[in-house]
Short mmCIF file of C-alpha atoms in Angstrom, two decimals:
data_model
loop_
_atom_site.label_atom_id
_atom_site.label_comp_id
_atom_site.label_asym_id
_atom_site.label_seq_id
_atom_site.Cartn_x
_atom_site.Cartn_y
_atom_site.Cartn_z
CA MET A 1 109.32 90.87 109.02
CA THR A 2 106.66 91.45 106.33
CA LEU A 3 104.67 88.17 105.25
CA LYS A 4 106.28 88.73 102.20
CA SER A 5 110.02 88.63 103.34
CA LEU A 6 109.24 85.31 105.28
CA LEU A 7 107.41 84.15 101.90
CA GLY A 8 111.01 84.64 100.57
CA LEU A 9 112.47 83.09 103.71
CA SER A 10 110.57 80.51 103.57
CA LEU A 11 111.52 79.45 99.90
CA CYS A 12 115.29 80.07 100.95
CA LEU A 13 115.04 77.52 103.36
CA ILE A 14 113.45 74.73 101.27
CA LEU A 15 116.06 74.77 98.25
CA LEU A 16 118.14 71.92 98.91
CA PRO A 17 121.17 71.12 97.16
CA ASN A 18 120.79 69.51 94.24
CA THR A 19 117.18 69.41 94.37
CA VAL A 20 114.44 70.31 92.16
CA LEU A 21 112.26 72.53 94.05
CA SER A 22 108.37 71.82 92.71
CA PHE A 23 106.31 75.48 93.34
CA GLY A 24 105.91 77.83 91.10
CA MET A 25 104.15 81.93 91.56
CA GLY A 26 101.81 81.94 88.25
CA GLY A 27 99.37 80.79 90.33
CA PRO A 28 97.10 77.28 88.77
CA GLY A 29 98.08 75.87 85.60
CA THR A 30 101.15 77.53 85.22
CA CYS A 31 104.40 76.22 83.42
CA GLY A 32 107.49 78.51 83.99
CA THR A 33 110.77 77.35 83.81
CA LEU A 34 110.93 75.64 86.86
CA CYS A 35 107.90 73.44 86.16
CA LEU A 36 109.53 72.23 82.90
CA ALA A 37 112.86 71.48 84.21
CA GLU A 38 110.84 68.63 86.06
CA MET A 39 109.41 67.28 83.38
CA ARG A 40 112.37 65.43 81.10
CA SER A 41 110.96 62.23 81.68
CA TYR A 42 109.68 61.81 78.05
CA CYS A 43 111.24 59.71 75.86
CA PRO A 44 109.74 59.60 72.17
CA THR A 45 112.17 56.51 71.75
CA CYS A 46 110.90 55.02 74.64
CA TYR A 47 106.79 54.43 73.72
CA THR A 48 106.10 51.59 70.42
CA GLN A 49 102.74 52.23 68.87
CA GLN A 50 101.53 49.29 66.32
CA VAL A 51 100.21 50.40 62.86
CA GLN A 52 98.92 48.51 59.89
CA ALA A 53 99.24 50.28 56.88
CA MET A 54 99.07 49.58 53.16
CA THR A 55 102.29 49.68 51.26
CA GLY A 56 102.45 51.07 47.71
CA GLN A 57 102.53 47.44 46.38
CA GLY A 58 98.87 46.83 47.62
CA MET A 59 100.38 44.63 51.07
CA TYR A 60 99.84 45.04 54.44
CA PHE A 61 102.25 46.77 56.69
CA THR A 62 101.93 45.52 60.30
CA GLY A 63 104.44 46.42 62.96
CA THR A 64 105.33 48.80 65.49
CA VAL A 65 106.80 52.23 64.91
CA PRO A 66 109.21 54.70 67.96
CA TRP A 67 106.68 56.95 69.35
CA ALA A 68 104.27 57.55 71.70
CA ASN A 69 100.17 58.08 71.18
CA ALA A 70 100.58 61.44 72.23
CA SER A 71 103.20 63.70 72.58
CA PRO A 72 103.40 65.67 75.53
CA TRP A 73 102.38 69.84 75.17
CA TRP A 74 106.05 70.27 76.14
CA TRP A 75 108.08 68.01 74.36
CA GLN A 76 108.73 71.46 72.03
CA THR A 77 110.27 73.24 74.60
CA GLY A 78 112.40 73.01 77.39
CA GLY A 79 114.75 70.44 78.64
CA MET A 80 113.37 68.12 76.05
CA ASN A 81 114.06 70.08 73.08
CA TYR A 82 116.99 73.22 74.04
CA SER A 83 120.26 71.62 74.59
CA ASN A 84 121.40 75.08 76.58
CA PHE A 85 117.72 74.78 78.57
CA TYR A 86 119.69 74.52 81.57
CA GLN A 87 122.29 76.85 81.68
CA PRO A 88 121.78 81.37 81.14
CA SER A 89 122.75 81.06 77.61
CA PRO A 90 124.99 79.60 74.48
CA TRP A 91 127.91 78.50 77.57
CA SER A 92 131.30 77.38 76.78
CA TYR A 93 132.78 74.91 79.14
CA THR A 94 136.51 75.11 78.10
CA PRO A 95 138.81 75.38 80.58
CA ARG A 96 139.83 78.72 81.86
CA TYR A 97 137.55 80.42 78.92
CA SER A 98 134.61 79.46 80.47
CA GLY A 99 131.66 82.01 80.00
CA VAL A 100 128.65 83.29 78.01
CA MET A 101 129.27 81.93 74.22
CA GLY A 102 129.04 86.26 72.67
CA ASN A 103 129.34 85.30 69.46
CA PHE A 104 125.44 85.26 69.70
CA TYR A 105 125.16 88.39 70.71
CA PRO A 106 125.50 91.36 69.61
CA GLY A 107 127.95 93.66 71.30
CA SER A 108 131.31 92.79 71.80
CA GLY A 109 131.12 93.90 75.69
CA GLY A 110 132.44 91.43 78.05
CA MET A 111 129.66 90.63 80.98
CA PHE A 112 126.00 90.20 80.20
CA GLY A 113 123.03 91.57 82.11
CA ALA A 114 120.69 88.75 82.22
CA LYS A 115 116.87 88.88 83.79
CA PRO A 116 116.97 92.24 85.57
CA ASN A 117 113.47 91.93 87.13
CA LEU A 118 112.19 95.64 87.71
CA TYR A 119 109.52 95.92 89.86
CA ILE A 120 107.02 98.96 90.79
CA GLU A 121 104.71 99.77 93.83
CA GLY A 122 102.97 102.63 93.98
CA THR A 123 99.76 104.53 93.74
CA ALA A 124 96.86 102.98 91.84
CA ASN A 125 95.99 104.81 88.51
CA THR A 126 99.02 106.54 88.50
CA ASP A 127 100.23 106.82 85.47
CA VAL A 128 104.22 105.94 84.81
CA SER A 129 107.20 105.92 82.05
CA VAL A 130 110.22 104.08 82.61
CA ARG A 131 113.22 104.46 80.16
CA VAL A 132 116.69 103.14 80.73
CA ILE A 133 119.90 105.13 79.31
CA LEU A 134 122.79 103.14 78.20
CA LYS A 135 125.70 105.23 79.62
CA GLU A 136 128.46 102.98 79.06
CA GLU A 137 130.25 103.20 75.36
CA GLY A 138 129.76 100.62 73.86
CA SER A 139 127.00 99.20 75.72
CA ASN A 140 124.42 97.53 73.66
CA TRP A 141 120.30 95.89 74.69
CA LEU A 142 119.73 92.24 73.82
CA ALA A 143 115.90 92.17 75.33
CA SER A 144 113.06 92.97 76.84
CA VAL A 145 109.38 92.68 77.60
CA PRO A 146 107.62 94.72 76.82
CA ALA A 147 109.59 95.96 73.80
CA HIS A 148 111.17 98.97 75.49
CA GLY A 149 111.85 100.77 71.83
CA ALA A 150 113.79 104.03 72.12
CA LEU A 151 110.97 105.78 74.52
CA GLY A 152 110.65 103.26 77.19
CA TRP A 153 107.29 101.21 78.87
CA LYS A 154 104.25 103.71 80.00
CA GLY A 155 101.69 102.66 81.16
CA LYS A 156 98.70 103.16 84.38
CA LEU A 157 99.71 100.79 87.68
CA ASP A 158 97.30 99.18 88.93
CA ASN A 159 95.64 98.18 92.33
CA ARG A 160 97.93 95.01 92.23
CA ASN A 161 100.79 97.01 90.95
CA PHE A 162 101.05 95.23 87.32
CA LEU A 163 102.27 97.84 84.37
CA LYS A 164 99.22 97.69 82.44
CA THR A 165 99.71 99.31 79.18
CA ASP A 166 98.33 99.49 75.57
CA ARG A 167 100.35 96.07 74.61
CA GLY A 168 99.14 93.77 77.62
CA ASP A 169 99.78 94.26 81.68
CA TYR A 170 103.01 93.72 83.26
CA ARG A 171 104.22 92.14 86.89
CA PHE A 172 107.26 93.14 86.11
CA ILE A 173 109.47 94.92 83.55
CA TYR A 174 112.32 92.32 82.71
CA TYR A 175 115.50 93.16 79.83
CA ASP A 176 118.77 92.14 79.13
CA PHE A 177 121.32 93.88 77.87
CA ARG A 178 125.62 93.72 77.45
CA MET A 179 127.95 96.27 78.62
CA PHE A 180 131.61 96.43 80.11
CA GLY A 181 131.10 97.44 82.66
CA LYS A 182 133.95 99.11 83.74
CA GLN A 183 132.84 100.48 86.84
CA PHE A 184 131.97 97.74 88.58
CA GLN A 185 132.90 96.55 92.09
CA ASP A 186 135.52 93.31 92.48
CA GLN A 187 135.88 94.16 95.90
CA GLU A 188 132.87 92.65 98.04
CA GLY A 189 131.25 90.08 97.91
CA PHE A 190 131.03 86.43 98.54
CA CYS A 191 131.74 83.72 97.39
CA THR A 192 130.14 79.96 98.02
CA GLN A 193 129.58 76.18 97.41
CA LYS A 194 127.02 75.64 94.66
CA GLU A 195 124.17 73.87 96.37
CA ASN A 196 124.75 77.46 98.87
CA VAL A 197 125.06 79.75 96.15
CA ILE A 198 121.17 79.78 95.23
CA PRO A 199 119.87 80.24 98.39
CA ARG A 200 123.00 82.72 99.65
CA ILE A 201 121.79 84.86 97.03
CA ALA A 202 118.01 84.56 97.87
CA GLN A 203 119.10 85.79 101.54
CA THR A 204 121.16 88.88 100.00
CA MET A 205 118.34 90.10 98.32
CA ASN A 206 116.09 89.52 101.54
CA GLU A 207 118.71 91.67 103.03
CA ALA A 208 118.61 94.63 101.02
CA GLY A 209 114.37 94.64 101.30
CA PHE A 210 113.29 92.23 98.19
CA ASN A 211 109.96 90.97 98.98
CA GLY A 212 108.67 87.18 98.81
CA VAL A 213 107.46 87.23 95.38
CA GLU A 214 110.38 88.98 93.86
CA ILE A 215 112.57 86.02 95.38
CA ALA A 216 110.33 83.48 94.55
CA ASP A 217 110.79 84.83 90.60
CA PHE A 218 114.18 84.54 91.34
CA LEU A 219 114.85 81.28 92.54
CA GLU A 220 112.06 79.62 89.97
CA TYR A 221 114.37 80.86 86.96
CA TRP A 222 117.77 80.68 88.18
CA SER A 223 117.38 77.95 90.37
CA VAL A 224 117.56 76.30 86.46
CA LYS A 225 119.60 78.14 84.66
CA PHE A 226 123.31 78.91 86.59
CA PRO A 227 125.85 77.48 84.32
CA ASN A 228 127.71 73.71 86.28
CA SER A 229 130.34 75.11 88.45
CA GLU A 230 132.12 73.76 91.74
CA ASN A 231 131.94 77.21 93.27
CA TYR A 232 131.30 80.46 92.34
CA CYS A 233 132.16 84.40 93.80
CA VAL A 234 129.75 86.45 93.54
CA TYR A 235 129.35 90.26 92.56
CA PRO A 236 127.05 92.52 94.03
CA GLN A 237 126.28 95.64 91.88
CA ASP A 238 123.93 98.35 93.37
CA ASN A 239 122.70 101.39 92.52
CA ARG A 240 126.62 103.30 92.37
CA GLN A 241 127.91 101.18 89.89
CA LEU A 242 124.93 100.36 87.82
CA ASP A 243 123.94 104.07 87.03
CA THR A 244 127.40 104.15 85.54
CA VAL A 245 125.90 101.82 82.89
CA LEU A 246 122.33 101.89 82.48
CA ARG A 247 120.62 105.08 84.14
CA LEU A 248 117.23 104.67 84.85
CA GLU A 249 114.65 107.71 83.61
CA ILE A 250 111.59 107.55 85.71
CA THR A 251 108.42 109.53 86.02
CA PRO A 252 107.25 110.58 88.28
CA LYS A 253 110.02 110.70 90.14
CA PRO A 254 110.14 107.41 92.61
CA ALA A 255 109.97 107.96 96.77
CA SER A 256 112.83 104.82 96.61
CA VAL A 257 115.17 103.04 93.96
CA GLN A 258 116.89 100.72 95.06
CA ARG A 259 118.72 98.67 92.65
CA LEU A 260 120.77 95.15 92.78
CA LEU A 261 122.73 92.93 89.98
CA PHE A 262 125.12 90.19 91.05
CA MET A 263 127.83 89.73 89.00
CA VAL A 264 128.92 85.72 88.24
CA GLN A 265 132.23 83.97 88.57
CA VAL A 266 132.20 80.40 88.24
CA GLN A 267 135.85 78.72 89.48
CA ASP A 268 137.18 78.41 86.42
CA ARG A 269 137.89 81.77 85.28
CA LEU A 270 139.23 82.83 89.22
CA VAL A 271 142.34 82.28 87.79
CA LYS A 272 143.91 85.51 90.05
CA ASN A 273 145.58 86.97 86.95
CA GLY A 274 145.16 90.43 88.37
CA LYS A 275 142.74 91.27 85.95
CA LYS A 276 138.86 92.59 87.80
CA PHE A 277 136.90 89.92 89.12
CA THR A 278 139.78 86.89 88.41
CA ALA A 279 140.27 86.81 92.49
CA PRO A 280 137.25 85.92 95.16
CA PRO A 281 136.20 89.66 96.57
CA LYS A 282 138.23 90.86 99.87
CA LYS A 283 135.23 91.62 101.72
CA GLU A 284 131.50 91.12 102.36
CA TRP A 285 128.75 92.93 100.96
CA HIS A 286 126.27 94.59 102.55
CA PRO A 287 122.79 96.42 101.35
CA MET A 288 123.09 99.94 101.50
CA PRO A 289 120.15 101.63 102.60
CA SER A 290 117.47 102.23 100.18
CA ARG A 291 117.76 104.98 98.75
CA ALA A 292 115.62 107.92 99.05
CA LEU A 293 115.34 110.43 96.64
CA ALA A 294 113.79 113.91 96.86
CA SER A 295 110.39 113.41 94.97
CA ASP A 296 108.28 115.37 93.21
CA ARG A 297 104.59 116.37 94.80
CA ASN A 298 102.60 113.64 93.34
CA SER A 299 105.22 111.03 93.02
CA ALA A 300 102.47 108.64 94.29
CA GLU A 301 105.23 107.48 96.75
CA LEU A 302 106.96 105.26 94.37
CA LYS A 303 109.00 102.89 94.90
CA ILE A 304 111.44 100.61 92.23
CA ARG A 305 113.31 97.54 93.14
CA GLU A 306 115.37 95.70 90.48
CA TRP A 307 117.03 93.02 90.89
CA GLY A 308 119.31 90.86 88.17
CA ILE A 309 122.01 88.46 87.32
CA GLY A 310 124.79 88.66 85.38
CA PHE A 311 128.07 86.90 84.22
CA PHE A 312 130.71 86.66 82.00
CA GLY A 313 131.46 86.31 78.21
CA ALA A 314 133.75 83.38 77.24
CA LEU A 315 137.25 84.06 76.83
CA ARG A 316 138.88 83.25 73.42
CA MET B 1 90.93 51.09 54.59
CA LYS B 2 92.33 53.45 57.28
CA PHE B 3 95.87 54.07 58.20
CA LEU B 4 97.44 56.41 60.78
CA LEU B 5 99.79 58.49 59.70
CA PHE B 6 102.48 60.47 61.87
CA CYS B 7 102.91 63.72 60.41
CA PRO B 8 104.57 66.87 61.80
CA CYS B 9 103.78 69.14 59.41
CA ALA B 10 100.63 68.72 60.79
CA ALA B 11 100.97 69.99 63.68
CA MET B 12 102.56 72.88 62.09
CA ALA B 13 99.36 73.96 60.14
CA CYS B 14 97.81 74.24 63.06
CA LEU B 15 99.73 76.57 64.20
CA SER B 16 98.87 80.64 63.37
CA LEU B 17 101.59 83.13 62.93
CA SER B 18 102.16 86.16 60.63
CA VAL B 19 104.49 88.18 59.60
CA LEU B 20 103.46 91.66 59.82
CA ALA B 21 106.37 93.79 58.40
CA LEU B 22 109.71 94.12 58.14
CA GLY B 23 110.25 97.53 58.94
CA ALA B 24 112.18 99.58 61.27
CA ASN B 25 109.65 100.05 63.64
CA LEU B 26 108.04 98.84 66.87
CA SER B 27 105.90 101.39 66.69
CA ALA B 28 105.02 104.72 65.14
CA GLU B 29 105.25 106.02 68.15
CA ASN B 30 108.36 104.18 70.04
CA PRO B 31 110.82 103.13 67.11
CA VAL B 32 113.22 100.68 67.79
CA THR B 33 116.84 100.41 65.99
CA PRO B 34 119.49 97.53 65.38
CA PHE B 35 122.52 98.10 67.25
CA LYS B 36 125.16 99.21 64.57
CA ASP B 37 124.74 96.19 61.53
CA ASN B 38 122.37 93.84 64.48
CA SER B 39 119.29 93.18 63.88
CA VAL B 40 115.87 92.99 66.01
CA ILE B 41 112.91 90.68 66.41
CA THR B 42 110.12 92.06 67.64
CA GLY B 43 106.37 91.82 67.73
CA THR B 44 102.86 90.73 70.34
CA LEU B 45 101.64 87.54 71.25
CA LYS B 46 97.97 87.11 70.26
CA ALA B 47 96.03 83.70 71.29
CA ALA B 48 93.15 82.43 70.30
CA PRO B 49 89.81 82.62 72.81
CA GLU B 50 90.93 78.75 73.74
CA CYS B 51 94.57 80.51 74.37
CA THR B 52 94.06 82.63 76.65
CA PRO B 53 93.74 81.99 80.52
CA GLN B 54 91.40 82.59 82.76
CA ASN B 55 94.41 83.09 85.11
CA THR B 56 95.83 86.53 84.54
CA ARG B 57 99.10 85.84 86.27
CA MET B 58 99.74 83.34 83.66
CA ASN B 59 102.06 84.53 81.45
CA THR B 60 102.98 82.69 77.91
CA GLN B 61 107.05 81.31 77.43
CA VAL B 62 108.53 82.37 74.25
CA TRP B 63 111.82 80.77 73.31
CA LEU B 64 113.99 82.64 70.48
CA SER B 65 116.51 79.65 69.34
CA VAL B 66 118.57 78.86 67.04
CA GLY B 67 117.80 75.69 66.16
CA GLN B 68 118.42 73.39 69.49
CA ILE B 69 120.22 76.17 70.89
CA LEU B 70 118.41 78.49 73.05
CA ILE B 71 118.81 82.24 72.65
CA TYR B 72 116.52 83.78 74.91
CA GLN B 73 113.96 82.82 76.81
CA VAL B 74 111.09 85.55 78.07
CA GLU B 75 108.07 85.19 79.48
CA VAL B 76 105.06 87.59 78.05
CA PRO B 77 101.84 88.31 78.66
CA ILE B 78 98.96 87.72 76.36
CA ASP B 79 98.51 90.52 74.29
CA GLY B 80 101.73 91.85 75.13
CA ASN B 81 104.94 92.29 73.15
CA TYR B 82 108.81 91.63 73.08
CA GLU B 83 111.87 92.97 71.69
CA PHE B 84 114.67 90.37 70.87
CA HIS B 85 117.76 92.04 69.43
CA VAL B 86 120.47 89.25 67.52
CA ARG B 87 122.99 89.22 65.11
CA PRO B 88 121.69 88.43 61.70
CA GLY B 89 120.65 85.52 60.80
CA LYS B 90 118.23 82.28 60.77
CA TYR B 91 116.13 82.36 63.59
CA ASP B 92 113.52 79.28 65.27
CA LEU B 93 110.50 81.31 67.14
CA THR B 94 108.43 79.60 69.54
CA ALA B 95 105.62 80.57 72.09
CA MET B 96 103.80 77.99 74.27
CA ASN B 97 101.95 77.86 77.27
CA SER B 98 100.64 74.81 79.88
CA ILE B 99 97.10 74.94 78.01
CA ARG B 100 98.70 73.30 74.94
CA CYS B 101 98.97 76.36 73.14
CA ILE B 102 101.41 77.23 70.86
CA ALA B 103 103.12 79.12 67.71
CA GLN B 104 105.66 78.66 65.77
CA THR B 105 107.99 80.19 62.77
CA GLN B 106 111.15 80.52 61.45
CA VAL B 107 112.51 84.24 60.49
CA THR B 108 115.69 85.31 59.09
CA VAL B 109 116.85 88.85 59.65
CA ALA B 110 119.46 90.81 57.42
CA PRO B 111 121.48 93.56 58.70
CA LYS B 112 120.07 96.59 60.57
CA GLN B 113 117.45 94.97 59.67
CA VAL B 114 113.46 94.81 62.31
CA ALA B 115 111.61 91.97 61.88
CA GLN B 116 108.37 92.63 63.63
CA ILE B 117 105.99 89.79 64.15
CA GLN B 118 102.53 88.91 65.89
CA LEU B 119 102.67 85.33 67.31
CA ARG B 120 99.30 84.11 67.63
CA LEU B 121 98.43 80.76 70.19
CA ALA B 122 96.17 78.30 68.67
CA GLN B 123 95.32 74.52 70.20
CA ASN B 124 98.43 72.11 69.66
CA ALA B 125 96.02 69.27 67.72
CA SER B 126 97.03 66.00 67.71
CA SER B 127 99.96 65.18 65.91
CA LYS B 128 97.82 62.43 63.77
CA THR B 129 95.57 62.13 61.01
CA GLU B 130 93.43 59.84 59.59
CA GLY B 131 93.40 59.22 56.04
CA LYS B 132 91.94 56.88 53.10
CA THR B 133 94.33 54.79 51.11
CA LYS B 134 92.95 53.67 47.37
#
């Protein structure tokens, strides 16, 4: 077991039920999703300030006004500002219909791939290009950092495995998409209670070969952003299913590609009506061995790892 | 005679942002296309020198919302760029890092339109201004 995977496991172990974690992976001074989630104590109307002013009629006004001397820097964003900060997206909690409110997004697919993070590991100074091909009819892009455009991402790996592009340096590539997921599987996976779902996914990522930093990226964001539910069923999709929806076109040809998207279903959609993803999976899911590819001579032993979390659109 | 005036507009004044272009391209070499009759908001994130963190791992949070309904939340490095696919409409775009730098704007996009926006982080000066009365 590597040091990085030990880090990942230790992060899982400290993830206690209903506890907001107090670590972040960005380094000193960084405030990410988890950090912002902790900053919810500022109350603009809880403070008063003495003011003295002259009215239009030349009369003095002395009194208090309900705002603080100095607003904290985070008040315009995070949980203090956004009503759905603690959800993955605009989310409908209508019983038996709950899910992502798809009317806020382009497209019509019933599944949302949220925050796939793609990591590239290889020899420094390797020129790399990655392009995502949406294969499923009707599927569409939602977001990406850096911008994907029509041609994809291009850059040079540095010795930290950052992708250096002409528009910034990236520790990982991020994107969201909308799809139908017709080839996705719902037979294997696991169901668990609210307090266990995040550690269980992190544990599965560890078993699948993701390192501690990559698992910490998952924990940092998703320990804040999961929708409320007493129980969840999780259906992991790997290369076999994901390649039917989004094919990765990578140059040079990588030595290995590990893809994993956890489709998450909330309790009140498990209505067992015979449709896919309405019943608990029948079997445990186990990661397949990292897929070794016949790589180019100049592959620089490129290794690709990608994880993501998926949710279902609200039924109307 | 001095008075204290709370002025949210003053905070806005220190935010530097520019809508560079409404067009069809993210760049000439790598065009971005909206999905069907939808729209795209894309652009780069810049920062004033005092807003550039020394820690290169420190990214800026960028938030796209409809008022207080958050649509996308992403991390973008300084000089990095982003791509948001949206339905036509009016959106709020905010970038913020934890060294008190922020950029905010509103953007309205029409069907099939690509809005290219440069966000520029600047220090969020005090929201109070000092003035005089007659």
